[in-house]
mmCIF file of C-alpha atoms in Angstrom:
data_model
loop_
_atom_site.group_PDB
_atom_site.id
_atom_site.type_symbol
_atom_site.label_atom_id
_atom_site.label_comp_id
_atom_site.label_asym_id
_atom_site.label_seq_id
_atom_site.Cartn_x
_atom_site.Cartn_y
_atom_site.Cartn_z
ATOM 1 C CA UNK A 1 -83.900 61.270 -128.502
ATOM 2 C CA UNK A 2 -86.365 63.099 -126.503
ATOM 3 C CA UNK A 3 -83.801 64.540 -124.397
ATOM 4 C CA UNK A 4 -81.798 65.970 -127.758
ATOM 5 C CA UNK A 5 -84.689 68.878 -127.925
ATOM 6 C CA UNK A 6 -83.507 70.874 -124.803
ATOM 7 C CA UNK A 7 -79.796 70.867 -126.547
ATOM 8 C CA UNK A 8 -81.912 71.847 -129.620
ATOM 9 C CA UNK A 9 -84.099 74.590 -128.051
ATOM 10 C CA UNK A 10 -80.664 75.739 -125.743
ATOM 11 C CA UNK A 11 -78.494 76.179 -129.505
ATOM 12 C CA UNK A 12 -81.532 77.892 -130.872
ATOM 13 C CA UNK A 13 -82.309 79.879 -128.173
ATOM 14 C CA UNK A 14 -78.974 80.993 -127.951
ATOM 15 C CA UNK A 15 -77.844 81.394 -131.404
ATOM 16 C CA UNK A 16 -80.618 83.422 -132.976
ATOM 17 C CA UNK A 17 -80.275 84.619 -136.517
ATOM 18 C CA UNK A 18 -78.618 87.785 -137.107
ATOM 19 C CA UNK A 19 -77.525 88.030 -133.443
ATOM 20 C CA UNK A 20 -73.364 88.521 -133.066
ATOM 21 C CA UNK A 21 -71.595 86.121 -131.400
ATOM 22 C CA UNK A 22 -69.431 87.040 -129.122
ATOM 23 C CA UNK A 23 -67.119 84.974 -126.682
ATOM 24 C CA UNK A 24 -70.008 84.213 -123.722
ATOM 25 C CA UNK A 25 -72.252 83.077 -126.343
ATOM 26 C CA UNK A 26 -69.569 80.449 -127.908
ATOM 27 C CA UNK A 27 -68.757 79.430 -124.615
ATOM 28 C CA UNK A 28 -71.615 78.411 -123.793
ATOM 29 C CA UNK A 29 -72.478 76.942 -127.245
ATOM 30 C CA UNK A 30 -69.232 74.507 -126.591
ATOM 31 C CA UNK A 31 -70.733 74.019 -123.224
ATOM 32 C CA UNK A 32 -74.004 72.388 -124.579
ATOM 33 C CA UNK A 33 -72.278 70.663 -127.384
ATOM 34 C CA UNK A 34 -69.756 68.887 -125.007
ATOM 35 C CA UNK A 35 -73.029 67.969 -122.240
ATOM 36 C CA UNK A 36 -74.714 66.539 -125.316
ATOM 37 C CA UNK A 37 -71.869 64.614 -126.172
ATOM 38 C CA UNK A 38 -71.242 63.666 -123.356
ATOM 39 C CA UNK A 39 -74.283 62.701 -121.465
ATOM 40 C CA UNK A 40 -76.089 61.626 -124.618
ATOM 41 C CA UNK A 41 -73.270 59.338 -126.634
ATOM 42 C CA UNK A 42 -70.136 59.099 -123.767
ATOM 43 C CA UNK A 43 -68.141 60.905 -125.803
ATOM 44 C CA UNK A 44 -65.394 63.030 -124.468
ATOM 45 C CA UNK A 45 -64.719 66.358 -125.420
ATOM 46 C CA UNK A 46 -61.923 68.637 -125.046
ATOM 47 C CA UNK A 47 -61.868 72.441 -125.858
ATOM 48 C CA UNK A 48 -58.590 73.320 -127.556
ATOM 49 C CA UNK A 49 -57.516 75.709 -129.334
ATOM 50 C CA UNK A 50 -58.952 79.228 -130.452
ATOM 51 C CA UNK A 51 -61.660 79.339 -128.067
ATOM 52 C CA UNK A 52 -59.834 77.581 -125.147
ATOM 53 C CA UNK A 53 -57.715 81.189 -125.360
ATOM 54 C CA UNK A 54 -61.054 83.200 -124.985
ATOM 55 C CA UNK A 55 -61.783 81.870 -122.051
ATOM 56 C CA UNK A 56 -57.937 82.111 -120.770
ATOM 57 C CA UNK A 57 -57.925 85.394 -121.768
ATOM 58 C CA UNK A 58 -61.324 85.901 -120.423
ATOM 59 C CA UNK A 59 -62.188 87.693 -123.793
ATOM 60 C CA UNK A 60 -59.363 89.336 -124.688
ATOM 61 C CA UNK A 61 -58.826 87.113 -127.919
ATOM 62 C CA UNK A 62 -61.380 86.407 -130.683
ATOM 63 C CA UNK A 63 -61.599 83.501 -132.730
ATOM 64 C CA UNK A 64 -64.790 82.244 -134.695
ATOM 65 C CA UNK A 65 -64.828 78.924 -134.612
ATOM 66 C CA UNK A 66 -64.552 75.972 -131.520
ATOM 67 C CA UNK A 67 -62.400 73.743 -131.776
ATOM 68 C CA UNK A 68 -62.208 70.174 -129.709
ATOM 69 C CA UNK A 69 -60.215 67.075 -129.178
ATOM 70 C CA UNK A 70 -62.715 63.895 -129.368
ATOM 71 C CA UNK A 71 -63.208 60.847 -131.483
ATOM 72 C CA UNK A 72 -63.718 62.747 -134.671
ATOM 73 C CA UNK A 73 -66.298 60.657 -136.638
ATOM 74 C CA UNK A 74 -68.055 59.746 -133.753
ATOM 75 C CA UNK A 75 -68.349 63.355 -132.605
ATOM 76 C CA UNK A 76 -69.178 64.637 -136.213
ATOM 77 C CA UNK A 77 -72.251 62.136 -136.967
ATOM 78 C CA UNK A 78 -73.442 62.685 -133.131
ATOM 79 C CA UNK A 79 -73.986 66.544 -133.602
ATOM 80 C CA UNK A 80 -75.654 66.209 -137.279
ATOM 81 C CA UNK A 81 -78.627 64.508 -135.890
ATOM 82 C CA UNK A 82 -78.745 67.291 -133.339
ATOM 83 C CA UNK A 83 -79.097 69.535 -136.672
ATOM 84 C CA UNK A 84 -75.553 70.248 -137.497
ATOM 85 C CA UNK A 85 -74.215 70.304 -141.330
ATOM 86 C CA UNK A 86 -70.658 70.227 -143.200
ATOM 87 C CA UNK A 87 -69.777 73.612 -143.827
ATOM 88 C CA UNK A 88 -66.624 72.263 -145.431
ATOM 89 C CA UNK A 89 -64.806 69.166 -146.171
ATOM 90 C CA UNK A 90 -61.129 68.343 -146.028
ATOM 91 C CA UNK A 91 -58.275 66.939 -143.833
ATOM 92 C CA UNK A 92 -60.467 68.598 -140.536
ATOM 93 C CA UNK A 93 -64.621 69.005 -141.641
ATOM 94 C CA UNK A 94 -66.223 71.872 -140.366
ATOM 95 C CA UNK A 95 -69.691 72.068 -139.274
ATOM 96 C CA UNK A 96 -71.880 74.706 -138.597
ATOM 97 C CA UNK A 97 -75.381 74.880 -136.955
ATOM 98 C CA UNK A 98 -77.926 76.386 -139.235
ATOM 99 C CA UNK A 99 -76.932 79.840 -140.461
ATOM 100 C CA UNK A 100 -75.995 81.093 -137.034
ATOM 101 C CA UNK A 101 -72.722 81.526 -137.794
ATOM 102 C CA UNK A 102 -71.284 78.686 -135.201
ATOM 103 C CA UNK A 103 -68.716 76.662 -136.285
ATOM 104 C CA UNK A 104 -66.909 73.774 -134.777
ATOM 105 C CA UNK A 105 -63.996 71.479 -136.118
ATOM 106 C CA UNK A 106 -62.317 68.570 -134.359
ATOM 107 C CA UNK A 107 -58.885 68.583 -135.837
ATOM 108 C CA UNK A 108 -57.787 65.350 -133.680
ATOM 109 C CA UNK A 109 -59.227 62.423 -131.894
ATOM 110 C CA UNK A 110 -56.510 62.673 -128.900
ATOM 111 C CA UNK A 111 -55.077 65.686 -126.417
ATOM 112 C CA UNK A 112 -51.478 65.461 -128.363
ATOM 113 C CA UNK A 113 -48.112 66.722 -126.027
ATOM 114 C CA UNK A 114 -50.976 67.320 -122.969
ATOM 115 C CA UNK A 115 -51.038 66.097 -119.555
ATOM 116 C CA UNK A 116 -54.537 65.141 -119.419
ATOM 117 C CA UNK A 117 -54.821 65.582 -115.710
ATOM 118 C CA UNK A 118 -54.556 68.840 -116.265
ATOM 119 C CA UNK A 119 -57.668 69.574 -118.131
ATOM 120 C CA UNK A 120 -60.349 71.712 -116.472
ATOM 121 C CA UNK A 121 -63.852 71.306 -115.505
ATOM 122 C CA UNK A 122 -65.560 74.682 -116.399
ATOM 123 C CA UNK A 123 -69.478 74.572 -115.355
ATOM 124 C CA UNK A 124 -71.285 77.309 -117.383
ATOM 125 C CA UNK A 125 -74.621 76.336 -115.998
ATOM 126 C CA UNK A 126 -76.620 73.795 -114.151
ATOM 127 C CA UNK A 127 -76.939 71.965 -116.629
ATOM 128 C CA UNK A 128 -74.122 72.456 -119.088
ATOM 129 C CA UNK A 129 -70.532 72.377 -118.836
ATOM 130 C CA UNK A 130 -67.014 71.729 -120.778
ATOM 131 C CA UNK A 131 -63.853 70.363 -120.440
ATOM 132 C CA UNK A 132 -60.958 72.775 -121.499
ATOM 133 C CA UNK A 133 -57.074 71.893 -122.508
ATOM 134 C CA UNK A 134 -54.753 72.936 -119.078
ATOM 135 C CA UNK A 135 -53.795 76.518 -118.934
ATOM 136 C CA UNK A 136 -49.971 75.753 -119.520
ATOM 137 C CA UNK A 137 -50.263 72.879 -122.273
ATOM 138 C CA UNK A 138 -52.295 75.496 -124.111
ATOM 139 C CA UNK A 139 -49.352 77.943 -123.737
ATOM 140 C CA UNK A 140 -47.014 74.601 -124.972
ATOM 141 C CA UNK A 141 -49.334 74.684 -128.082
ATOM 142 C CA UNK A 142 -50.061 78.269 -129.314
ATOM 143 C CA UNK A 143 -45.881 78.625 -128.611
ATOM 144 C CA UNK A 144 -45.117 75.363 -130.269
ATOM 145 C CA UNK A 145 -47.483 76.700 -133.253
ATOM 146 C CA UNK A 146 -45.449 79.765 -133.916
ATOM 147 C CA UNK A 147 -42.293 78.073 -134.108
ATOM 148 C CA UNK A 148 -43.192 75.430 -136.479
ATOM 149 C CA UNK A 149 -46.619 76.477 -138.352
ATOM 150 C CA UNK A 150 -45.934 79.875 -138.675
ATOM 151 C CA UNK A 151 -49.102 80.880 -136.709
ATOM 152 C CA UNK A 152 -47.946 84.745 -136.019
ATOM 153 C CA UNK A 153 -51.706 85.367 -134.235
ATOM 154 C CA UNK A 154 -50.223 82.956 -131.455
ATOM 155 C CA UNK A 155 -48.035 85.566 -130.064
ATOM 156 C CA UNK A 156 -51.150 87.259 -129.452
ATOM 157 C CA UNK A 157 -52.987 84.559 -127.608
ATOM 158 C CA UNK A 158 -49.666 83.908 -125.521
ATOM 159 C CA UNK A 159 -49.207 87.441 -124.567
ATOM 160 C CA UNK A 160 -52.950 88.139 -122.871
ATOM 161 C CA UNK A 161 -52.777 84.439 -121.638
ATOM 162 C CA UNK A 162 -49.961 85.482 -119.370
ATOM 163 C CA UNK A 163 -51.132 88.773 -118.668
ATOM 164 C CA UNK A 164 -54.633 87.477 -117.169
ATOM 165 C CA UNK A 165 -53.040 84.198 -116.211
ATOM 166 C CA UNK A 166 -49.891 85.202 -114.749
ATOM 167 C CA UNK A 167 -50.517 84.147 -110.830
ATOM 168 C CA UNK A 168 -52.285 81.271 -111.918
ATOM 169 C CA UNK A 169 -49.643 79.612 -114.501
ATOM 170 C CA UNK A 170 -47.571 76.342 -113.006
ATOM 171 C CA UNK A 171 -44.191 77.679 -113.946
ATOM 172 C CA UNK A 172 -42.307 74.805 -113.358
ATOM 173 C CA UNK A 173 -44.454 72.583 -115.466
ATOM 174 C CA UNK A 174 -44.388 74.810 -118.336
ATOM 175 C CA UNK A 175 -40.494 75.406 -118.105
ATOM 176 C CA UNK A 176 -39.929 71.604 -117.722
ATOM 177 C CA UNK A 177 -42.181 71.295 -121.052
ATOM 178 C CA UNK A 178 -40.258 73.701 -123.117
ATOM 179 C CA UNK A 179 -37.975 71.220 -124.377
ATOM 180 C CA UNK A 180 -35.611 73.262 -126.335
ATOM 181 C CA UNK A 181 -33.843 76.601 -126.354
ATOM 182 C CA UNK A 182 -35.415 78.038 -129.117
ATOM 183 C CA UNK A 183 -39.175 77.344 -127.369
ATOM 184 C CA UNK A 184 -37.356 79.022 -124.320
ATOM 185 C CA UNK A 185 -36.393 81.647 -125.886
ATOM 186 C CA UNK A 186 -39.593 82.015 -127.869
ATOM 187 C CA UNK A 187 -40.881 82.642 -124.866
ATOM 188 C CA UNK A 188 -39.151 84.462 -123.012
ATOM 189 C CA UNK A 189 -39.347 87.332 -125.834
ATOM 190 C CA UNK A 190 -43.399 86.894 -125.753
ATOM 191 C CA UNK A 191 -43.315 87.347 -121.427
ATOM 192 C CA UNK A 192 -40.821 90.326 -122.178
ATOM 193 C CA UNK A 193 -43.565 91.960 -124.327
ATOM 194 C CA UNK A 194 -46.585 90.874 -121.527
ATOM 195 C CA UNK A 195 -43.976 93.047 -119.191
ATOM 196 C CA UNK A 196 -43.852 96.973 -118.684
ATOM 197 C CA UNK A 197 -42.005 98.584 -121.577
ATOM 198 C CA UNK A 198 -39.868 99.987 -118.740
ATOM 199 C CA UNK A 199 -38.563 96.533 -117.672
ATOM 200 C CA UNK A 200 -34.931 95.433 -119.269
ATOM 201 C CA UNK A 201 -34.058 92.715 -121.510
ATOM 202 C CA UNK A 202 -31.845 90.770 -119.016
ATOM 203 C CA UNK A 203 -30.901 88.462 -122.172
ATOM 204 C CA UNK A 204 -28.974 91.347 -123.797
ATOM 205 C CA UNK A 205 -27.443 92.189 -120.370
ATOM 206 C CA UNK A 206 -26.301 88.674 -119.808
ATOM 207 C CA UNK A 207 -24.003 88.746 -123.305
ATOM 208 C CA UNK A 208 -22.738 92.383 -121.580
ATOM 209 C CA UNK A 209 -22.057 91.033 -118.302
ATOM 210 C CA UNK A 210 -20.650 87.717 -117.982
ATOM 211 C CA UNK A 211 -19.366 86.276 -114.767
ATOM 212 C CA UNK A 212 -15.476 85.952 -114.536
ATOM 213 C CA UNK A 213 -15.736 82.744 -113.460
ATOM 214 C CA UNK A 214 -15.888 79.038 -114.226
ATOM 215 C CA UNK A 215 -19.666 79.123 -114.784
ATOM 216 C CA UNK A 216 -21.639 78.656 -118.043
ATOM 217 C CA UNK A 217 -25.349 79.438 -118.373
ATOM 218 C CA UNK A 218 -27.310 77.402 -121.376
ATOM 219 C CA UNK A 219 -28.770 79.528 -123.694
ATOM 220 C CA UNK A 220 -31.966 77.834 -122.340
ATOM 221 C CA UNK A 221 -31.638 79.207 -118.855
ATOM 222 C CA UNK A 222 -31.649 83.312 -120.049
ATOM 223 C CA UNK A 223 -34.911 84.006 -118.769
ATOM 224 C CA UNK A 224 -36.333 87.377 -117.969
ATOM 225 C CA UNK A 225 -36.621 89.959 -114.489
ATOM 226 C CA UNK A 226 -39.731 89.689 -114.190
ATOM 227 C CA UNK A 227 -40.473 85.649 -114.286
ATOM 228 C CA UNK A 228 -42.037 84.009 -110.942
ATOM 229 C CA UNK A 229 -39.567 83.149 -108.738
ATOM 230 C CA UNK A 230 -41.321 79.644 -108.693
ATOM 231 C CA UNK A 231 -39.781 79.555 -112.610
ATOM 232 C CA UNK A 232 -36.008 80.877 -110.714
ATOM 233 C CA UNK A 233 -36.255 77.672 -107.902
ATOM 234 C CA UNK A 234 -37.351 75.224 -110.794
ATOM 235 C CA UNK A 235 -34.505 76.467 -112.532
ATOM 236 C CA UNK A 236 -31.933 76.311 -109.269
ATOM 237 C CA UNK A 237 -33.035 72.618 -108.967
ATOM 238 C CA UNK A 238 -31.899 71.803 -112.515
ATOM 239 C CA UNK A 239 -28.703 73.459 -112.948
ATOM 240 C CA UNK A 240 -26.365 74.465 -109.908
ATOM 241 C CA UNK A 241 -24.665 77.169 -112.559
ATOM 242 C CA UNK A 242 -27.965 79.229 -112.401
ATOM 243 C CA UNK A 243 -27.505 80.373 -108.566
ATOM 244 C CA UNK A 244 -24.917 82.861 -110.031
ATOM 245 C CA UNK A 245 -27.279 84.123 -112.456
ATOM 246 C CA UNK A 246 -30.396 84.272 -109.820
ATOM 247 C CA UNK A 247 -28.158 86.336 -107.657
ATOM 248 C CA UNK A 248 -27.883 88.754 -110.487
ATOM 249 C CA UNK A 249 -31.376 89.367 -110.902
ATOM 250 C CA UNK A 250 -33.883 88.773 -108.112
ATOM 251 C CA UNK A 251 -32.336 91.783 -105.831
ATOM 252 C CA UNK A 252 -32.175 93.682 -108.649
ATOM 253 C CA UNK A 253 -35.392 96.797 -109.245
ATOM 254 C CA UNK A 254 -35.154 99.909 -111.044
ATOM 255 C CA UNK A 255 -36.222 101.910 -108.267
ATOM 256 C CA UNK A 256 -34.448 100.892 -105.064
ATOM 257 C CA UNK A 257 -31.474 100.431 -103.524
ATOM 258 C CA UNK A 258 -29.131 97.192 -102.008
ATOM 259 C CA UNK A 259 -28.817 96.905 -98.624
ATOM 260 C CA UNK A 260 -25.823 94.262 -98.311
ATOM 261 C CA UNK A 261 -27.664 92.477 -94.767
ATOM 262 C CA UNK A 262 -30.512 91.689 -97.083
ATOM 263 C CA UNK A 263 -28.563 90.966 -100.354
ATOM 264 C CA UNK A 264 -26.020 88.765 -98.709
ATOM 265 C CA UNK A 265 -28.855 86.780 -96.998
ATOM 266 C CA UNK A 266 -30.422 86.010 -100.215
ATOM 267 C CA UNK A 267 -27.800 84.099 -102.004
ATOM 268 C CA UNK A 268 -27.133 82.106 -98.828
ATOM 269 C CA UNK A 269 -30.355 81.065 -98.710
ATOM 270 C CA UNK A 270 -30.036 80.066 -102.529
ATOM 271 C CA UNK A 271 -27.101 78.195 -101.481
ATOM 272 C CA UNK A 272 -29.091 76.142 -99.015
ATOM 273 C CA UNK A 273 -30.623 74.625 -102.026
ATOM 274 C CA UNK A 274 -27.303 72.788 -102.936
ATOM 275 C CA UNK A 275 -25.436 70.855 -100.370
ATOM 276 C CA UNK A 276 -22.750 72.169 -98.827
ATOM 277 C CA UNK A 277 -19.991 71.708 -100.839
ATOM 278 C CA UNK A 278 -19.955 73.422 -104.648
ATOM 279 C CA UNK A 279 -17.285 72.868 -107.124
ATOM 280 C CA UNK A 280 -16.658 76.509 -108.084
ATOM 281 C CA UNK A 281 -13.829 77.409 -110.501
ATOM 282 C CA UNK A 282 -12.395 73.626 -109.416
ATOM 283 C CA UNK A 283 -12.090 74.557 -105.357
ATOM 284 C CA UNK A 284 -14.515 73.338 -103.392
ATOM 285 C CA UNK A 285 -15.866 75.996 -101.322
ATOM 286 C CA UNK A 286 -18.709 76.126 -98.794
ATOM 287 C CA UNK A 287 -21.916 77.830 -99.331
ATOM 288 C CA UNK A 288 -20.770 80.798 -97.395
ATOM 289 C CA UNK A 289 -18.391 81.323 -99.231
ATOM 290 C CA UNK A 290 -20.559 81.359 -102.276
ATOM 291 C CA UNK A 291 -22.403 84.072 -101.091
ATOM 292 C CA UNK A 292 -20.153 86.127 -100.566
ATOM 293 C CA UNK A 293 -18.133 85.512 -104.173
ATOM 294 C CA UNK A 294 -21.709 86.457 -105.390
ATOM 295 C CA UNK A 295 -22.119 89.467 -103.313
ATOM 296 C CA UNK A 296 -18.896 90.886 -104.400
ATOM 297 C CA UNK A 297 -19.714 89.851 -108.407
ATOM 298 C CA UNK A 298 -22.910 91.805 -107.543
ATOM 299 C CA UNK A 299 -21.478 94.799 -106.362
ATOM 300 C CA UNK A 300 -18.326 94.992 -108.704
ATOM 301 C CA UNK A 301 -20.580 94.675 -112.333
ATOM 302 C CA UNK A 302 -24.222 96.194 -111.226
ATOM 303 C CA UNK A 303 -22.948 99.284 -108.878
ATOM 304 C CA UNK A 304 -21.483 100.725 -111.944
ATOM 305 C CA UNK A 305 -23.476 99.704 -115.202
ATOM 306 C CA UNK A 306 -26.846 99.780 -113.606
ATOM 307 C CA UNK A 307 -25.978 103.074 -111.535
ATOM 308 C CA UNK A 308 -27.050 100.785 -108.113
ATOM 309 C CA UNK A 309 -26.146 102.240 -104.875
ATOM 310 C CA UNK A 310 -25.169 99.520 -102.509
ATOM 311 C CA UNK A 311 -25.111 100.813 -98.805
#
């Protein structure tokens, strides 16, 4: 117990009365509540929720409380004997530390539809640190949240998530994990709004422009421009339809032209992806071949309603 006073004097320290708190301080008030779970009872500790989008977002959302995935009772009795009270009771008790205006809730005792080997180490100090919930199962959740809870704010959190996090997302992972086409589609409307308002919807331009061919595209797979090409190849390796679809959009920029070298080039090396043989409108034609039935699809449909001059 004689270590428990430096968490004390750390909380106090940082959560003086009548002070704000603003994102830097909570993170580093979940950073000395996880150490002293931690290194004090061996109790694990997972930021979720709210405050796992702060620091996602680096700031850019605001929530008030912390929440964390960890052996509920355990965690609760641990942190009122470092000084912590009930705030309020219920399915998910809330404490609070003093009258600082700090309050934490562990709604679950397990990381639920998570990879844990994706959760983060995030040292705020030399002596403190937390774990956090993976960047793209948090994504999973806040999208997950607005579908079935009704939690509107999410769209929020999932908008700034992928505007500060879009190099750093695993788009395959988080495609793979979007199990149905209405999460899908959820989110491809939320990436459409993280986009420039100048950028198209390609989902309204895929009713318009259908390919006059034996191929179907899944609702699932109407993604938008803009989406990492990573998302595009995890896509290719799932469903051989989507090569036609990739050919209509990754050439394709509001500013520039088509060269046909470069264009035609491109969907043969998509076609390298399959072997060498696809069934296309029941022939069986070589990759080649594809290309250049793509190339021509390409040129026929986009010269004309997206005013693209192919040289």
């Amino acid at each position: 117990m004689e270590n428990w006073e430096k968490y004390k004097s750390a909380l106090n320290s940082l959560l003086k009365s009548g002070e704000s708190l603003n994102t830097e301080k909570r993170i580093k008030a979940a950073a000395i509540i996880n150490t002293f779970l931690t290194e004090e009872f061996g109790i694990e500790a997972i930021l979720v929720g709210g405050l796992a989008t702060e620091v996602y977002t680096e700031g850019g959302y605001r929530t008030r409380d912390i929440d964390m995935v960890s052996t509920g009772q355990n965690a609760y009795n641990a942190l009122i004997q470092l000084g912590f009270s009930v705030s309020k009771g219920g399915m998910v008790a809330q404490l609070t530390y003093r009258n600082s205006g700090l309050f934490i809730e562990f709604p679950s005792s397990q990381l639920e539809d998570a990879d844990k080997k994706r959760v983060a180490n995030v040292v705020v100090s030399e002596d403190y640190y937390f774990k956090i919930i993976g960047l793209e199962d948090l994504l999973l959740d806040r999208i997950r949240g607005i579908l079935y809870h009704g939690r509107t704010e999410n769209q929020e959190a999932v908008i700034r998530m992928i505007i500060k996090q879009r190099n750093n997302i695993d788009w395959p992972y988080l495609l793979k994990n979007l199990t149905d086409s209405s999460e899908l589609e959820t989110f491809n409307y939320l990436y459409h709004l993280s986009e420039s308002p100048q950028n198209m919807d390609l989902n309204e331009l895929v009713e318009k422009q259908r390919i006059k061919r034996n191929i179907t595209v899944p609702a699932s797979f109407m993604i938008s421009r803009a989406l990492n090409e990573q998302i595009l190849m995890f896509l290719l390796s799932r469903k051989s339809e989507v090569v036609a679809w990739y050919a209509l959009f990754v050439e394709y920029d509001d500013s520039i032209s088509l060269t046909e070298s470069k264009t035609k080039k491109t969907f043969a090396d998509l076609s390298d992806i399959f072997s060498v043989f696809i069934d296309f409108e029941d022939e069986l034609i070589t990759k080649e071949q594809l290309a250049e039935e793509l190339y021509g699809f390409l040129v026929r449909k986009f010269n004309n309603y997206l005013g693209i001059v192919v040289n």
